[in-house]
Amino acid sequence: MKPLMLLVDGSSYLYRAFHAMPDLRSPAGFPTGAVHGMVAMMKRLREQYPAEHAACVFDAPGPTFRDEWYPDYKGHRAPMPEPLVQQIEPIHEVVRLLGWPVLQVGGIEADDVIGTLARQASASGHRVLISTGDKDLAQLVTPDVGLVNTMSNESLDEAGVLAKFGVPPERIIDYLTLMGDAVDNVPGVEKVGPKTAAKLIQQYGSLEGVMAHADEVKGVVGENLRKALDWLPTGRTLVTVKCD
């Protein structure tokens, strides 16, 4: 059995812990709910998935290379709630005290750090398990890389990605490009949702195939697809997790 590398999407966990817990406070009034939630989640994860190597990866503050590519990237996101902002440093500290290496890389999103580590670990003979609730990371799934969502108890291997999204892992980038990513303010093709995106990729094989046959796509979807053709290569770049 290959050794296991467990990678945690800490930025995803932060928000989950914050929203899952009541507004707990210290005697001095300092918010502590997200800290409590994070401790419970990380301890449970380690018990469920013992691993030879592990890391918890957080987004670093400040802009990333995607902001240079597209100034409106994540432009409509509400700022992080102040009680959560106050708990970021304590959360990093407590995760370290639980024995996890904590990683933040300036100018690079947590997803890209996770993708790079997953690629390196699988190349060096490890199995990799990524704990996240982020559908974008389905593009990283391979025979040696899987996802687990501990909130829904859902695990995704290659067959699981195909069953859930209607496309295999190597086509998730194409799927996300057609749909766009509202969370990150990345436009796609207007009126194209998950089912239509999957259907188009199934029919034409890839994003390139869909674009090459745009004239054949009928109705409003076809009109909107043709309008979006110039944008789609940029959208694809934005939703691609960098693994280098």
PDB file of C-alpha atoms in Angstrom:
ATOM      1  CA  MET A   1       0.000   0.000   0.000  1.00  0.00           C
ATOM      2  CA  LYS A   2       1.338   3.417  -0.948  1.00  0.00           C
ATOM      3  CA  PRO A   3       1.800   5.927   1.899  1.00  0.00           C
ATOM      4  CA  LEU A   4      -0.963   8.516   2.259  1.00  0.00           C
ATOM      5  CA  MET A   5      -0.624  12.305   2.000  1.00  0.00           C
ATOM      6  CA  LEU A   6      -3.605  14.120   3.547  1.00  0.00           C
ATOM      7  CA  LEU A   7      -4.117  17.706   2.343  1.00  0.00           C
ATOM      8  CA  VAL A   8      -6.709  19.941   3.983  1.00  0.00           C
ATOM      9  CA  ASP A   9      -8.280  22.942   2.286  1.00  0.00           C
ATOM     10  CA  GLY A  10      -7.968  25.100   5.381  1.00  0.00           C
ATOM     11  CA  SER A  11      -9.691  28.103   3.809  1.00  0.00           C
ATOM     12  CA  SER A  12     -12.766  25.961   3.094  1.00  0.00           C
ATOM     13  CA  TYR A  13     -12.647  24.614   6.648  1.00  0.00           C
ATOM     14  CA  LEU A  14     -12.448  28.125   8.168  1.00  0.00           C
ATOM     15  CA  TYR A  15     -15.809  29.202   6.813  1.00  0.00           C
ATOM     16  CA  ARG A  16     -17.433  25.882   7.623  1.00  0.00           C
ATOM     17  CA  ALA A  17     -16.254  26.048  11.217  1.00  0.00           C
ATOM     18  CA  PHE A  18     -17.412  29.658  11.534  1.00  0.00           C
ATOM     19  CA  HIS A  19     -20.917  29.021  10.153  1.00  0.00           C
ATOM     20  CA  ALA A  20     -21.397  25.662  11.888  1.00  0.00           C
ATOM     21  CA  MET A  21     -20.770  26.959  15.398  1.00  0.00           C
ATOM     22  CA  PRO A  22     -22.727  29.383  17.573  1.00  0.00           C
ATOM     23  CA  ASP A  23     -21.229  32.781  18.399  1.00  0.00           C
ATOM     24  CA  LEU A  24     -19.033  31.540  21.238  1.00  0.00           C
ATOM     25  CA  ARG A  25     -16.996  34.139  23.153  1.00  0.00           C
ATOM     26  CA  SER A  26     -14.199  34.140  25.716  1.00  0.00           C
ATOM     27  CA  PRO A  27     -14.828  35.834  29.081  1.00  0.00           C
ATOM     28  CA  ALA A  28     -13.209  38.940  27.569  1.00  0.00           C
ATOM     29  CA  GLY A  29     -15.618  38.839  24.600  1.00  0.00           C
ATOM     30  CA  PHE A  30     -13.170  37.484  21.989  1.00  0.00           C
ATOM     31  CA  PRO A  31     -14.907  35.272  19.369  1.00  0.00           C
ATOM     32  CA  THR A  32     -13.912  31.601  19.625  1.00  0.00           C
ATOM     33  CA  GLY A  33     -16.588  29.601  17.763  1.00  0.00           C
ATOM     34  CA  ALA A  34     -14.556  29.030  14.603  1.00  0.00           C
ATOM     35  CA  VAL A  35     -11.528  27.987  16.685  1.00  0.00           C
ATOM     36  CA  HIS A  36     -13.621  25.365  18.510  1.00  0.00           C
ATOM     37  CA  GLY A  37     -15.103  24.140  15.240  1.00  0.00           C
ATOM     38  CA  MET A  38     -11.716  23.932  13.540  1.00  0.00           C
ATOM     39  CA  VAL A  39     -10.215  21.900  16.392  1.00  0.00           C
ATOM     40  CA  ALA A  40     -13.093  19.415  16.298  1.00  0.00           C
ATOM     41  CA  MET A  41     -12.958  19.069  12.493  1.00  0.00           C
ATOM     42  CA  MET A  42      -9.187  18.599  12.328  1.00  0.00           C
ATOM     43  CA  LYS A  43      -9.101  16.056  15.158  1.00  0.00           C
ATOM     44  CA  ARG A  44     -11.932  14.040  13.589  1.00  0.00           C
ATOM     45  CA  LEU A  45     -10.269  14.109  10.167  1.00  0.00           C
ATOM     46  CA  ARG A  46      -6.988  12.780  11.566  1.00  0.00           C
ATOM     47  CA  GLU A  47      -8.829   9.958  13.347  1.00  0.00           C
ATOM     48  CA  GLN A  48     -10.779   9.000  10.213  1.00  0.00           C
ATOM     49  CA  TYR A  49      -7.835   9.192   7.812  1.00  0.00           C
ATOM     50  CA  PRO A  50      -4.512   8.364   9.479  1.00  0.00           C
ATOM     51  CA  ALA A  51      -1.754   9.527   7.127  1.00  0.00           C
ATOM     52  CA  GLU A  52       2.021   9.376   6.970  1.00  0.00           C
ATOM     53  CA  HIS A  53       2.157  12.981   5.745  1.00  0.00           C
ATOM     54  CA  ALA A  54      -0.292  15.846   6.092  1.00  0.00           C
ATOM     55  CA  ALA A  55      -0.634  19.598   5.692  1.00  0.00           C
ATOM     56  CA  CYS A  56      -3.325  22.226   6.190  1.00  0.00           C
ATOM     57  CA  VAL A  57      -3.275  24.889   3.472  1.00  0.00           C
ATOM     58  CA  PHE A  58      -4.747  28.389   3.839  1.00  0.00           C
ATOM     59  CA  ASP A  59      -5.103  31.279   1.417  1.00  0.00           C
ATOM     60  CA  ALA A  60      -2.515  33.972   2.071  1.00  0.00           C
ATOM     61  CA  PRO A  61      -3.778  37.559   2.401  1.00  0.00           C
ATOM     62  CA  GLY A  62      -3.405  39.873  -0.576  1.00  0.00           C
ATOM     63  CA  PRO A  63      -3.891  39.579  -4.331  1.00  0.00           C
ATOM     64  CA  THR A  64      -2.856  36.562  -6.427  1.00  0.00           C
ATOM     65  CA  PHE A  65      -1.713  36.121 -10.016  1.00  0.00           C
ATOM     66  CA  ARG A  66      -5.374  35.655 -11.075  1.00  0.00           C
ATOM     67  CA  ASP A  67      -6.139  39.220  -9.991  1.00  0.00           C
ATOM     68  CA  GLU A  68      -3.493  40.375 -12.472  1.00  0.00           C
ATOM     69  CA  TRP A  69      -5.096  38.287 -15.239  1.00  0.00           C
ATOM     70  CA  TYR A  70      -8.632  39.458 -14.458  1.00  0.00           C
ATOM     71  CA  PRO A  71      -9.118  42.483 -12.156  1.00  0.00           C
ATOM     72  CA  ASP A  72     -12.733  41.503 -11.384  1.00  0.00           C
ATOM     73  CA  TYR A  73     -11.687  38.071 -10.062  1.00  0.00           C
ATOM     74  CA  LYS A  74     -13.615  37.470  -6.813  1.00  0.00           C
ATOM     75  CA  GLY A  75     -14.636  41.116  -7.170  1.00  0.00           C
ATOM     76  CA  HIS A  76     -18.162  40.727  -5.775  1.00  0.00           C
ATOM     77  CA  ARG A  77     -17.259  38.683  -2.698  1.00  0.00           C
ATOM     78  CA  ALA A  78     -18.374  40.141   0.604  1.00  0.00           C
ATOM     79  CA  PRO A  79     -15.485  40.830   2.980  1.00  0.00           C
ATOM     80  CA  MET A  80     -14.746  38.158   5.581  1.00  0.00           C
ATOM     81  CA  PRO A  81     -16.889  38.703   8.715  1.00  0.00           C
ATOM     82  CA  GLU A  82     -14.877  40.556  11.346  1.00  0.00           C
ATOM     83  CA  PRO A  83     -15.380  37.879  14.055  1.00  0.00           C
ATOM     84  CA  LEU A  84     -13.797  35.353  11.664  1.00  0.00           C
ATOM     85  CA  VAL A  85     -10.954  37.736  10.742  1.00  0.00           C
ATOM     86  CA  GLN A  86     -10.152  37.956  14.464  1.00  0.00           C
ATOM     87  CA  GLN A  87      -9.888  34.153  14.689  1.00  0.00           C
ATOM     88  CA  ILE A  88      -7.583  33.552  11.701  1.00  0.00           C
ATOM     89  CA  GLU A  89      -4.275  33.776  13.589  1.00  0.00           C
ATOM     90  CA  PRO A  90      -5.547  31.757  16.591  1.00  0.00           C
ATOM     91  CA  ILE A  91      -6.815  29.090  14.157  1.00  0.00           C
ATOM     92  CA  HIS A  92      -3.423  28.862  12.437  1.00  0.00           C
ATOM     93  CA  GLU A  93      -1.768  28.538  15.841  1.00  0.00           C
ATOM     94  CA  VAL A  94      -4.121  25.869  17.148  1.00  0.00           C
ATOM     95  CA  VAL A  95      -3.827  23.813  13.944  1.00  0.00           C
ATOM     96  CA  ARG A  96      -0.042  23.873  14.366  1.00  0.00           C
ATOM     97  CA  LEU A  97      -0.429  22.837  18.013  1.00  0.00           C
ATOM     98  CA  LEU A  98      -2.515  19.871  16.852  1.00  0.00           C
ATOM     99  CA  GLY A  99       0.539  18.763  14.885  1.00  0.00           C
ATOM    100  CA  TRP A 100      -0.335  19.908  11.381  1.00  0.00           C
ATOM    101  CA  PRO A 101       2.095  21.811   9.172  1.00  0.00           C
ATOM    102  CA  VAL A 102       0.341  25.042   8.143  1.00  0.00           C
ATOM    103  CA  LEU A 103       1.067  26.374   4.657  1.00  0.00           C
ATOM    104  CA  GLN A 104       0.374  29.786   3.116  1.00  0.00           C
ATOM    105  CA  VAL A 105       2.097  30.955  -0.042  1.00  0.00           C
ATOM    106  CA  GLY A 106       1.884  34.645  -0.889  1.00  0.00           C
ATOM    107  CA  GLY A 107       0.394  35.482  -4.287  1.00  0.00           C
ATOM    108  CA  ILE A 108      -0.944  31.946  -4.767  1.00  0.00           C
ATOM    109  CA  GLU A 109      -4.320  30.521  -3.788  1.00  0.00           C
ATOM    110  CA  ALA A 110      -4.633  27.532  -1.456  1.00  0.00           C
ATOM    111  CA  ASP A 111      -6.041  25.499  -4.373  1.00  0.00           C
ATOM    112  CA  ASP A 112      -2.806  25.957  -6.331  1.00  0.00           C
ATOM    113  CA  VAL A 113      -0.669  24.935  -3.348  1.00  0.00           C
ATOM    114  CA  ILE A 114      -2.852  21.847  -2.872  1.00  0.00           C
ATOM    115  CA  GLY A 115      -2.679  21.018  -6.589  1.00  0.00           C
ATOM    116  CA  THR A 116       1.107  21.351  -6.644  1.00  0.00           C
ATOM    117  CA  LEU A 117       1.577  19.209  -3.528  1.00  0.00           C
ATOM    118  CA  ALA A 118      -0.861  16.583  -4.830  1.00  0.00           C
ATOM    119  CA  ARG A 119       1.025  16.360  -8.131  1.00  0.00           C
ATOM    120  CA  GLN A 120       4.406  16.104  -6.384  1.00  0.00           C
ATOM    121  CA  ALA A 121       3.194  13.541  -3.849  1.00  0.00           C
ATOM    122  CA  SER A 122       1.578  11.259  -6.427  1.00  0.00           C
ATOM    123  CA  ALA A 123       4.702  11.503  -8.615  1.00  0.00           C
ATOM    124  CA  SER A 124       6.799  10.352  -5.633  1.00  0.00           C
ATOM    125  CA  GLY A 125       4.681   7.261  -4.981  1.00  0.00           C
ATOM    126  CA  HIS A 126       2.029   8.511  -2.538  1.00  0.00           C
ATOM    127  CA  ARG A 127      -1.719   8.247  -2.496  1.00  0.00           C
ATOM    128  CA  VAL A 128      -3.258  11.674  -1.897  1.00  0.00           C
ATOM    129  CA  LEU A 129      -6.511  12.547  -0.166  1.00  0.00           C
ATOM    130  CA  ILE A 130      -7.731  16.159  -0.339  1.00  0.00           C
ATOM    131  CA  SER A 131     -10.317  17.199   2.244  1.00  0.00           C
ATOM    132  CA  THR A 132     -12.430  20.029   0.827  1.00  0.00           C
ATOM    133  CA  GLY A 133     -15.930  21.145  -0.048  1.00  0.00           C
ATOM    134  CA  ASP A 134     -14.722  22.886  -3.217  1.00  0.00           C
ATOM    135  CA  LYS A 135     -16.000  21.300  -6.453  1.00  0.00           C
ATOM    136  CA  ASP A 136     -13.191  22.998  -8.427  1.00  0.00           C
ATOM    137  CA  LEU A 137     -10.679  20.551  -6.931  1.00  0.00           C
ATOM    138  CA  ALA A 138     -12.403  17.636  -8.700  1.00  0.00           C
ATOM    139  CA  GLN A 139     -10.076  18.514 -11.610  1.00  0.00           C
ATOM    140  CA  LEU A 140      -7.184  17.129  -9.512  1.00  0.00           C
ATOM    141  CA  VAL A 141      -8.629  13.613  -9.146  1.00  0.00           C
ATOM    142  CA  THR A 142      -6.537  10.805 -10.649  1.00  0.00           C
ATOM    143  CA  PRO A 143      -6.063   7.105  -9.822  1.00  0.00           C
ATOM    144  CA  ASP A 144      -3.820   8.275  -6.951  1.00  0.00           C
ATOM    145  CA  VAL A 145      -5.645  11.478  -5.894  1.00  0.00           C
ATOM    146  CA  GLY A 146      -9.109  11.505  -4.312  1.00  0.00           C
ATOM    147  CA  LEU A 147     -11.379  14.011  -2.567  1.00  0.00           C
ATOM    148  CA  VAL A 148     -13.353  13.731   0.650  1.00  0.00           C
ATOM    149  CA  ASN A 149     -16.012  16.125   1.924  1.00  0.00           C
ATOM    150  CA  THR A 150     -16.287  15.395   5.640  1.00  0.00           C
ATOM    151  CA  MET A 151     -19.418  17.547   6.003  1.00  0.00           C
ATOM    152  CA  SER A 152     -21.408  15.362   3.600  1.00  0.00           C
ATOM    153  CA  ASN A 153     -19.347  12.161   4.013  1.00  0.00           C
ATOM    154  CA  GLU A 154     -18.842  12.153   0.251  1.00  0.00           C
ATOM    155  CA  SER A 155     -15.692  10.644  -1.256  1.00  0.00           C
ATOM    156  CA  LEU A 156     -14.826  11.111  -4.921  1.00  0.00           C
ATOM    157  CA  ASP A 157     -12.521   8.986  -7.021  1.00  0.00           C
ATOM    158  CA  GLU A 158     -12.477   9.082 -10.844  1.00  0.00           C
ATOM    159  CA  ALA A 159     -15.735   7.133 -11.130  1.00  0.00           C
ATOM    160  CA  GLY A 160     -17.305   9.310  -8.428  1.00  0.00           C
ATOM    161  CA  VAL A 161     -16.444  12.525 -10.290  1.00  0.00           C
ATOM    162  CA  LEU A 162     -18.000  11.147 -13.485  1.00  0.00           C
ATOM    163  CA  ALA A 163     -21.146  10.050 -11.628  1.00  0.00           C
ATOM    164  CA  LYS A 164     -21.518  13.385  -9.809  1.00  0.00           C
ATOM    165  CA  PHE A 165     -20.723  15.844 -12.598  1.00  0.00           C
ATOM    166  CA  GLY A 166     -21.357  13.861 -15.772  1.00  0.00           C
ATOM    167  CA  VAL A 167     -17.775  14.401 -16.986  1.00  0.00           C
ATOM    168  CA  PRO A 168     -14.465  12.752 -15.983  1.00  0.00           C
ATOM    169  CA  PRO A 169     -11.869  14.641 -13.889  1.00  0.00           C
ATOM    170  CA  GLU A 170      -9.835  15.643 -16.951  1.00  0.00           C
ATOM    171  CA  ARG A 171     -12.912  17.507 -18.294  1.00  0.00           C
ATOM    172  CA  ILE A 172     -13.861  19.324 -15.070  1.00  0.00           C
ATOM    173  CA  ILE A 173     -11.932  22.424 -16.198  1.00  0.00           C
ATOM    174  CA  ASP A 174     -13.968  22.488 -19.442  1.00  0.00           C
ATOM    175  CA  TYR A 175     -17.175  21.977 -17.438  1.00  0.00           C
ATOM    176  CA  LEU A 176     -16.364  24.845 -15.055  1.00  0.00           C
ATOM    177  CA  THR A 177     -15.390  27.106 -17.961  1.00  0.00           C
ATOM    178  CA  LEU A 178     -18.760  26.661 -19.664  1.00  0.00           C
ATOM    179  CA  MET A 179     -20.728  27.194 -16.433  1.00  0.00           C
ATOM    180  CA  GLY A 180     -18.546  29.923 -15.030  1.00  0.00           C
ATOM    181  CA  ASP A 181     -17.876  30.222 -11.323  1.00  0.00           C
ATOM    182  CA  ALA A 182     -20.215  32.636  -9.566  1.00  0.00           C
ATOM    183  CA  VAL A 183     -18.311  32.255  -6.279  1.00  0.00           C
ATOM    184  CA  ASP A 184     -15.121  33.582  -7.888  1.00  0.00           C
ATOM    185  CA  ASN A 185     -16.946  36.002 -10.236  1.00  0.00           C
ATOM    186  CA  VAL A 186     -15.721  34.167 -13.350  1.00  0.00           C
ATOM    187  CA  PRO A 187     -18.299  34.430 -16.157  1.00  0.00           C
ATOM    188  CA  GLY A 188     -19.189  31.405 -18.264  1.00  0.00           C
ATOM    189  CA  VAL A 189     -21.788  30.945 -20.984  1.00  0.00           C
ATOM    190  CA  GLU A 190     -25.015  32.629 -19.909  1.00  0.00           C
ATOM    191  CA  LYS A 191     -27.858  30.182 -19.124  1.00  0.00           C
ATOM    192  CA  VAL A 192     -25.470  27.183 -19.137  1.00  0.00           C
ATOM    193  CA  GLY A 193     -25.736  25.251 -15.885  1.00  0.00           C
ATOM    194  CA  PRO A 194     -24.294  21.897 -14.770  1.00  0.00           C
ATOM    195  CA  LYS A 195     -26.545  19.673 -16.897  1.00  0.00           C
ATOM    196  CA  THR A 196     -26.097  21.689 -20.106  1.00  0.00           C
ATOM    197  CA  ALA A 197     -22.329  21.994 -19.596  1.00  0.00           C
ATOM    198  CA  ALA A 198     -22.005  18.228 -19.090  1.00  0.00           C
ATOM    199  CA  LYS A 199     -24.260  17.506 -22.086  1.00  0.00           C
ATOM    200  CA  LEU A 200     -22.213  19.758 -24.395  1.00  0.00           C
ATOM    201  CA  ILE A 201     -18.945  18.136 -23.305  1.00  0.00           C
ATOM    202  CA  GLN A 202     -20.425  14.640 -23.685  1.00  0.00           C
ATOM    203  CA  GLN A 203     -21.576  15.569 -27.196  1.00  0.00           C
ATOM    204  CA  TYR A 204     -18.431  17.305 -28.460  1.00  0.00           C
ATOM    205  CA  GLY A 205     -15.737  15.722 -26.273  1.00  0.00           C
ATOM    206  CA  SER A 206     -14.063  18.819 -24.847  1.00  0.00           C
ATOM    207  CA  LEU A 207     -14.263  22.606 -24.541  1.00  0.00           C
ATOM    208  CA  GLU A 208     -12.315  22.881 -27.776  1.00  0.00           C
ATOM    209  CA  GLY A 209     -14.855  20.586 -29.436  1.00  0.00           C
ATOM    210  CA  VAL A 210     -17.774  22.639 -28.121  1.00  0.00           C
ATOM    211  CA  MET A 211     -16.186  25.868 -29.375  1.00  0.00           C
ATOM    212  CA  ALA A 212     -15.401  24.355 -32.782  1.00  0.00           C
ATOM    213  CA  HIS A 213     -19.026  23.255 -33.201  1.00  0.00           C
ATOM    214  CA  ALA A 214     -20.620  26.381 -31.696  1.00  0.00           C
ATOM    215  CA  ASP A 215     -22.526  27.041 -34.918  1.00  0.00           C
ATOM    216  CA  GLU A 216     -24.337  23.704 -34.510  1.00  0.00           C
ATOM    217  CA  VAL A 217     -25.674  24.449 -31.016  1.00  0.00           C
ATOM    218  CA  LYS A 218     -29.274  25.551 -31.310  1.00  0.00           C
ATOM    219  CA  GLY A 219     -31.452  28.001 -29.402  1.00  0.00           C
ATOM    220  CA  VAL A 220     -30.524  30.467 -26.694  1.00  0.00           C
ATOM    221  CA  VAL A 221     -27.645  28.272 -25.520  1.00  0.00           C
ATOM    222  CA  GLY A 222     -26.103  28.427 -28.991  1.00  0.00           C
ATOM    223  CA  GLU A 223     -26.512  32.195 -29.181  1.00  0.00           C
ATOM    224  CA  ASN A 224     -24.938  32.694 -25.782  1.00  0.00           C
ATOM    225  CA  LEU A 225     -22.137  30.243 -26.569  1.00  0.00           C
ATOM    226  CA  ARG A 226     -21.207  32.139 -29.717  1.00  0.00           C
ATOM    227  CA  LYS A 227     -21.215  35.428 -27.778  1.00  0.00           C
ATOM    228  CA  ALA A 228     -18.837  33.931 -25.187  1.00  0.00           C
ATOM    229  CA  LEU A 229     -16.298  32.370 -27.590  1.00  0.00           C
ATOM    230  CA  ASP A 230     -13.720  35.161 -27.196  1.00  0.00           C
ATOM    231  CA  TRP A 231     -13.967  35.010 -23.390  1.00  0.00           C
ATOM    232  CA  LEU A 232     -13.837  31.243 -22.834  1.00  0.00           C
ATOM    233  CA  PRO A 233     -10.028  30.800 -23.126  1.00  0.00           C
ATOM    234  CA  THR A 234      -9.571  33.422 -20.369  1.00  0.00           C
ATOM    235  CA  GLY A 235     -12.260  31.794 -18.244  1.00  0.00           C
ATOM    236  CA  ARG A 236     -10.561  28.440 -18.677  1.00  0.00           C
ATOM    237  CA  THR A 237      -7.250  29.860 -17.460  1.00  0.00           C
ATOM    238  CA  LEU A 238      -8.913  31.340 -14.375  1.00  0.00           C
ATOM    239  CA  VAL A 239     -10.625  28.092 -13.278  1.00  0.00           C
ATOM    240  CA  THR A 240      -7.542  25.908 -13.877  1.00  0.00           C
ATOM    241  CA  VAL A 241      -5.717  24.929 -10.690  1.00  0.00           C
ATOM    242  CA  LYS A 242      -2.009  25.503 -11.206  1.00  0.00           C
ATOM    243  CA  CYS A 243       0.032  22.430 -10.299  1.00  0.00           C
ATOM    244  CA  ASP A 244       3.527  23.805 -10.916  1.00  0.00           C
TER     245      ASP A 244
END
